[in-house]
């Protein structure tokens, strides 16, 4: 605005003297009146130029904030606190995981929500029907997690104690040495059976060793579904067929058990009894896996695992 004033004022000053010099001989007050009129026109024109310059300057100043607006809260970033809270919740959930929780459960969609806070619950799928097939490595990792879970040690100790009380087999007698043999035999039976039915046979036959809960159906339907999974299995391609891994795996485990049992106990009867026990154990385990979420909600008042 100052530059505009400096460029206009010299022009006005040049106009006034030139008019006065052109009429120096006018008699009376005519020259003075002419000067007065010119000065009056200059005074009226100059404020008008100032006003126009002020308006132009104001409009220019009004456009500057649009070019460099003041910083204001970005509403597009408002979900960040919630996302941060979700991250903290996930970290909290990780810290609250039970012993069996591991990377394999996250990769395969399974959950080890311990039954009664003690029994391992590996390979169970809740509220999900479609999952990608497991790799051979994942199947072996799932079997290893179940075999060496801390809950398996007292469980095999109970089975060894029952066999000790029954004095079965008699050739091992009594005492801590005999209990150790029975404990080792029980641990081997269950461990070999788990590897056969969860890792080896499912990998060879491309079957899915996970247990898919039915949920939200009648009790009889769900109980039948749990037993039926001993004979019907989902393949890696998503189809259903006879569960060769369950039957063949437990039969192979029962046959291998003859290697570490006493010679007098290597009979077809004992082999079949071991096979039947492994099959019965898996059936009972399926029933617990199916109805544990209901028990958890109604008895322990936990909606989430």
Short mmCIF file of N, CA and C in Angstrom, two decimals, residues 139-202:
data_model
loop_
_atom_site.label_atom_id
_atom_site.label_comp_id
_atom_site.label_asym_id
_atom_site.label_seq_id
_atom_site.Cartn_x
_atom_site.Cartn_y
_atom_site.Cartn_z
N UNK A 139 1.64 -79.55 12.48
CA UNK A 139 1.05 -80.74 13.08
C UNK A 139 2.00 -81.36 14.10
N UNK A 140 3.28 -81.40 13.78
CA UNK A 140 4.25 -81.95 14.74
C UNK A 140 4.41 -81.03 15.94
N UNK A 141 4.37 -79.73 15.72
CA UNK A 141 4.47 -78.80 16.84
C UNK A 141 3.26 -78.91 17.75
N UNK A 142 2.09 -79.13 17.15
CA UNK A 142 0.87 -79.29 17.96
C UNK A 142 0.95 -80.56 18.80
N UNK A 143 1.45 -81.64 18.21
CA UNK A 143 1.60 -82.89 18.96
C UNK A 143 2.63 -82.73 20.07
N UNK A 144 3.73 -82.06 19.80
CA UNK A 144 4.77 -81.86 20.81
C UNK A 144 4.26 -81.03 21.98
N UNK A 145 3.45 -80.01 21.67
CA UNK A 145 2.90 -79.17 22.74
C UNK A 145 2.02 -80.00 23.68
N UNK A 146 1.24 -80.92 23.12
CA UNK A 146 0.39 -81.75 23.96
C UNK A 146 1.15 -82.79 24.76
N UNK A 147 2.19 -83.36 24.15
CA UNK A 147 2.94 -84.42 24.82
C UNK A 147 3.72 -83.89 26.02
N UNK A 148 4.35 -82.73 25.85
CA UNK A 148 5.22 -82.20 26.90
C UNK A 148 4.58 -81.06 27.69
N UNK A 149 3.28 -80.96 27.62
CA UNK A 149 2.58 -80.00 28.47
C UNK A 149 2.70 -80.43 29.93
N UNK A 150 2.79 -79.46 30.84
CA UNK A 150 2.99 -79.81 32.25
C UNK A 150 1.84 -80.63 32.81
N UNK A 151 0.65 -80.49 32.23
CA UNK A 151 -0.49 -81.26 32.72
C UNK A 151 -0.40 -82.74 32.42
N UNK A 152 0.44 -83.12 31.43
CA UNK A 152 0.55 -84.53 31.08
C UNK A 152 1.34 -85.32 32.13
N UNK A 153 2.19 -84.66 32.88
CA UNK A 153 3.02 -85.38 33.86
C UNK A 153 2.20 -85.88 35.06
N UNK A 154 1.39 -85.07 35.69
CA UNK A 154 0.56 -85.63 36.77
C UNK A 154 -0.49 -86.61 36.24
N UNK A 155 -0.98 -86.38 35.00
CA UNK A 155 -1.96 -87.30 34.44
C UNK A 155 -1.36 -88.70 34.28
N UNK A 156 -0.18 -88.79 33.72
CA UNK A 156 0.47 -90.10 33.60
C UNK A 156 0.85 -90.67 34.95
N UNK A 157 1.11 -89.80 35.93
CA UNK A 157 1.38 -90.30 37.28
C UNK A 157 0.15 -90.96 37.88
N UNK A 158 -1.03 -90.41 37.62
CA UNK A 158 -2.28 -91.02 38.11
C UNK A 158 -2.48 -92.39 37.47
N UNK A 159 -2.27 -92.47 36.16
CA UNK A 159 -2.43 -93.75 35.48
C UNK A 159 -1.42 -94.78 36.00
N UNK A 160 -0.20 -94.35 36.26
CA UNK A 160 0.80 -95.27 36.81
C UNK A 160 0.43 -95.71 38.21
N UNK A 161 -0.16 -94.81 38.98
CA UNK A 161 -0.61 -95.18 40.33
C UNK A 161 -1.73 -96.20 40.29
N UNK A 162 -2.65 -96.06 39.34
CA UNK A 162 -3.73 -97.05 39.21
C UNK A 162 -3.15 -98.41 38.84
N UNK A 163 -2.21 -98.43 37.88
CA UNK A 163 -1.58 -99.70 37.50
C UNK A 163 -0.78 -100.29 38.65
N UNK A 164 -0.17 -99.43 39.47
CA UNK A 164 0.57 -99.90 40.64
C UNK A 164 -0.37 -100.55 41.64
N UNK A 165 -1.54 -99.92 41.81
CA UNK A 165 -2.52 -100.48 42.75
C UNK A 165 -3.04 -101.82 42.25
N UNK A 166 -3.19 -101.98 40.96
CA UNK A 166 -3.66 -103.23 40.37
C UNK A 166 -2.53 -104.24 40.20
N UNK A 167 -1.30 -103.78 40.43
CA UNK A 167 -0.12 -104.62 40.24
C UNK A 167 -0.06 -105.15 38.80
N UNK A 168 -0.24 -104.23 37.86
CA UNK A 168 -0.29 -104.57 36.44
C UNK A 168 0.86 -103.86 35.72
N UNK A 169 1.77 -104.64 35.13
CA UNK A 169 1.83 -106.11 35.14
C UNK A 169 2.50 -106.64 36.40
N UNK A 170 2.25 -107.89 36.68
CA UNK A 170 2.75 -108.48 37.93
C UNK A 170 4.28 -108.59 37.92
N UNK A 171 4.83 -108.78 36.72
CA UNK A 171 6.28 -108.98 36.62
C UNK A 171 7.07 -107.76 37.12
N UNK A 172 6.48 -106.59 37.14
CA UNK A 172 7.18 -105.40 37.61
C UNK A 172 7.13 -105.25 39.12
N UNK A 173 6.23 -105.97 39.75
CA UNK A 173 6.16 -105.95 41.20
C UNK A 173 5.72 -104.60 41.75
N UNK A 174 6.28 -104.27 42.96
CA UNK A 174 5.92 -103.04 43.66
C UNK A 174 7.19 -102.23 43.96
N UNK A 175 6.96 -101.07 44.58
CA UNK A 175 8.10 -100.21 44.91
C UNK A 175 8.23 -99.06 43.92
N UNK A 176 9.19 -98.15 44.27
CA UNK A 176 9.37 -96.97 43.43
C UNK A 176 9.96 -97.34 42.07
N UNK A 177 10.76 -98.38 42.02
CA UNK A 177 11.29 -98.82 40.74
C UNK A 177 10.19 -99.30 39.81
N UNK A 178 9.27 -100.08 40.36
CA UNK A 178 8.14 -100.58 39.57
C UNK A 178 7.23 -99.42 39.15
N UNK A 179 7.05 -98.44 40.06
CA UNK A 179 6.22 -97.28 39.72
C UNK A 179 6.85 -96.49 38.57
N UNK A 180 8.18 -96.38 38.59
CA UNK A 180 8.86 -95.68 37.51
C UNK A 180 8.67 -96.37 36.17
N UNK A 181 8.70 -97.70 36.17
CA UNK A 181 8.46 -98.43 34.93
C UNK A 181 7.04 -98.22 34.41
N UNK A 182 6.10 -98.27 35.31
CA UNK A 182 4.70 -98.06 34.92
C UNK A 182 4.47 -96.62 34.44
N UNK A 183 5.13 -95.69 35.11
CA UNK A 183 5.00 -94.29 34.69
C UNK A 183 5.59 -94.11 33.28
N UNK A 184 6.75 -94.70 33.04
CA UNK A 184 7.36 -94.60 31.71
C UNK A 184 6.51 -95.25 30.64
N UNK A 185 5.90 -96.40 30.96
CA UNK A 185 5.05 -97.08 29.98
C UNK A 185 3.81 -96.24 29.67
N UNK A 186 3.20 -95.64 30.69
CA UNK A 186 2.01 -94.81 30.48
C UNK A 186 2.36 -93.57 29.66
N UNK A 187 3.49 -92.95 30.00
CA UNK A 187 3.91 -91.75 29.26
C UNK A 187 4.19 -92.09 27.80
N UNK A 188 4.83 -93.25 27.56
CA UNK A 188 5.14 -93.66 26.19
C UNK A 188 3.87 -93.97 25.42
N UNK A 189 2.92 -94.68 26.05
CA UNK A 189 1.66 -95.00 25.36
C UNK A 189 0.95 -93.75 24.87
N UNK A 190 0.78 -92.78 25.77
CA UNK A 190 0.05 -91.56 25.42
C UNK A 190 0.84 -90.67 24.47
N UNK A 191 2.15 -90.61 24.64
CA UNK A 191 2.95 -89.75 23.77
C UNK A 191 3.01 -90.29 22.35
N UNK A 192 3.25 -91.60 22.21
CA UNK A 192 3.28 -92.19 20.88
C UNK A 192 1.91 -92.09 20.22
N UNK A 193 0.86 -92.32 21.00
CA UNK A 193 -0.49 -92.19 20.45
C UNK A 193 -0.78 -90.78 19.97
N UNK A 194 -0.31 -89.77 20.72
CA UNK A 194 -0.54 -88.38 20.31
C UNK A 194 0.21 -88.06 19.03
N UNK A 195 1.45 -88.47 18.95
CA UNK A 195 2.22 -88.20 17.73
C UNK A 195 1.63 -88.92 16.51
N UNK A 196 1.16 -90.13 16.74
CA UNK A 196 0.59 -90.89 15.62
C UNK A 196 -0.70 -90.27 15.11
N UNK A 197 -1.58 -89.87 16.02
CA UNK A 197 -2.91 -89.37 15.62
C UNK A 197 -2.92 -87.88 15.29
N UNK A 198 -1.91 -87.13 15.73
CA UNK A 198 -1.91 -85.68 15.52
C UNK A 198 -0.90 -85.23 14.48
N UNK A 199 0.20 -85.97 14.34
CA UNK A 199 1.28 -85.51 13.47
C UNK A 199 1.59 -86.49 12.33
N UNK A 200 1.95 -87.72 12.66
CA UNK A 200 2.49 -88.63 11.64
C UNK A 200 1.41 -89.06 10.64
N UNK A 201 0.35 -89.68 11.13
CA UNK A 201 -0.70 -90.14 10.21
C UNK A 201 -1.40 -88.97 9.51
N UNK A 202 -1.77 -87.89 10.22
CA UNK A 202 -2.40 -86.75 9.52
C UNK A 202 -1.49 -86.14 8.45
#
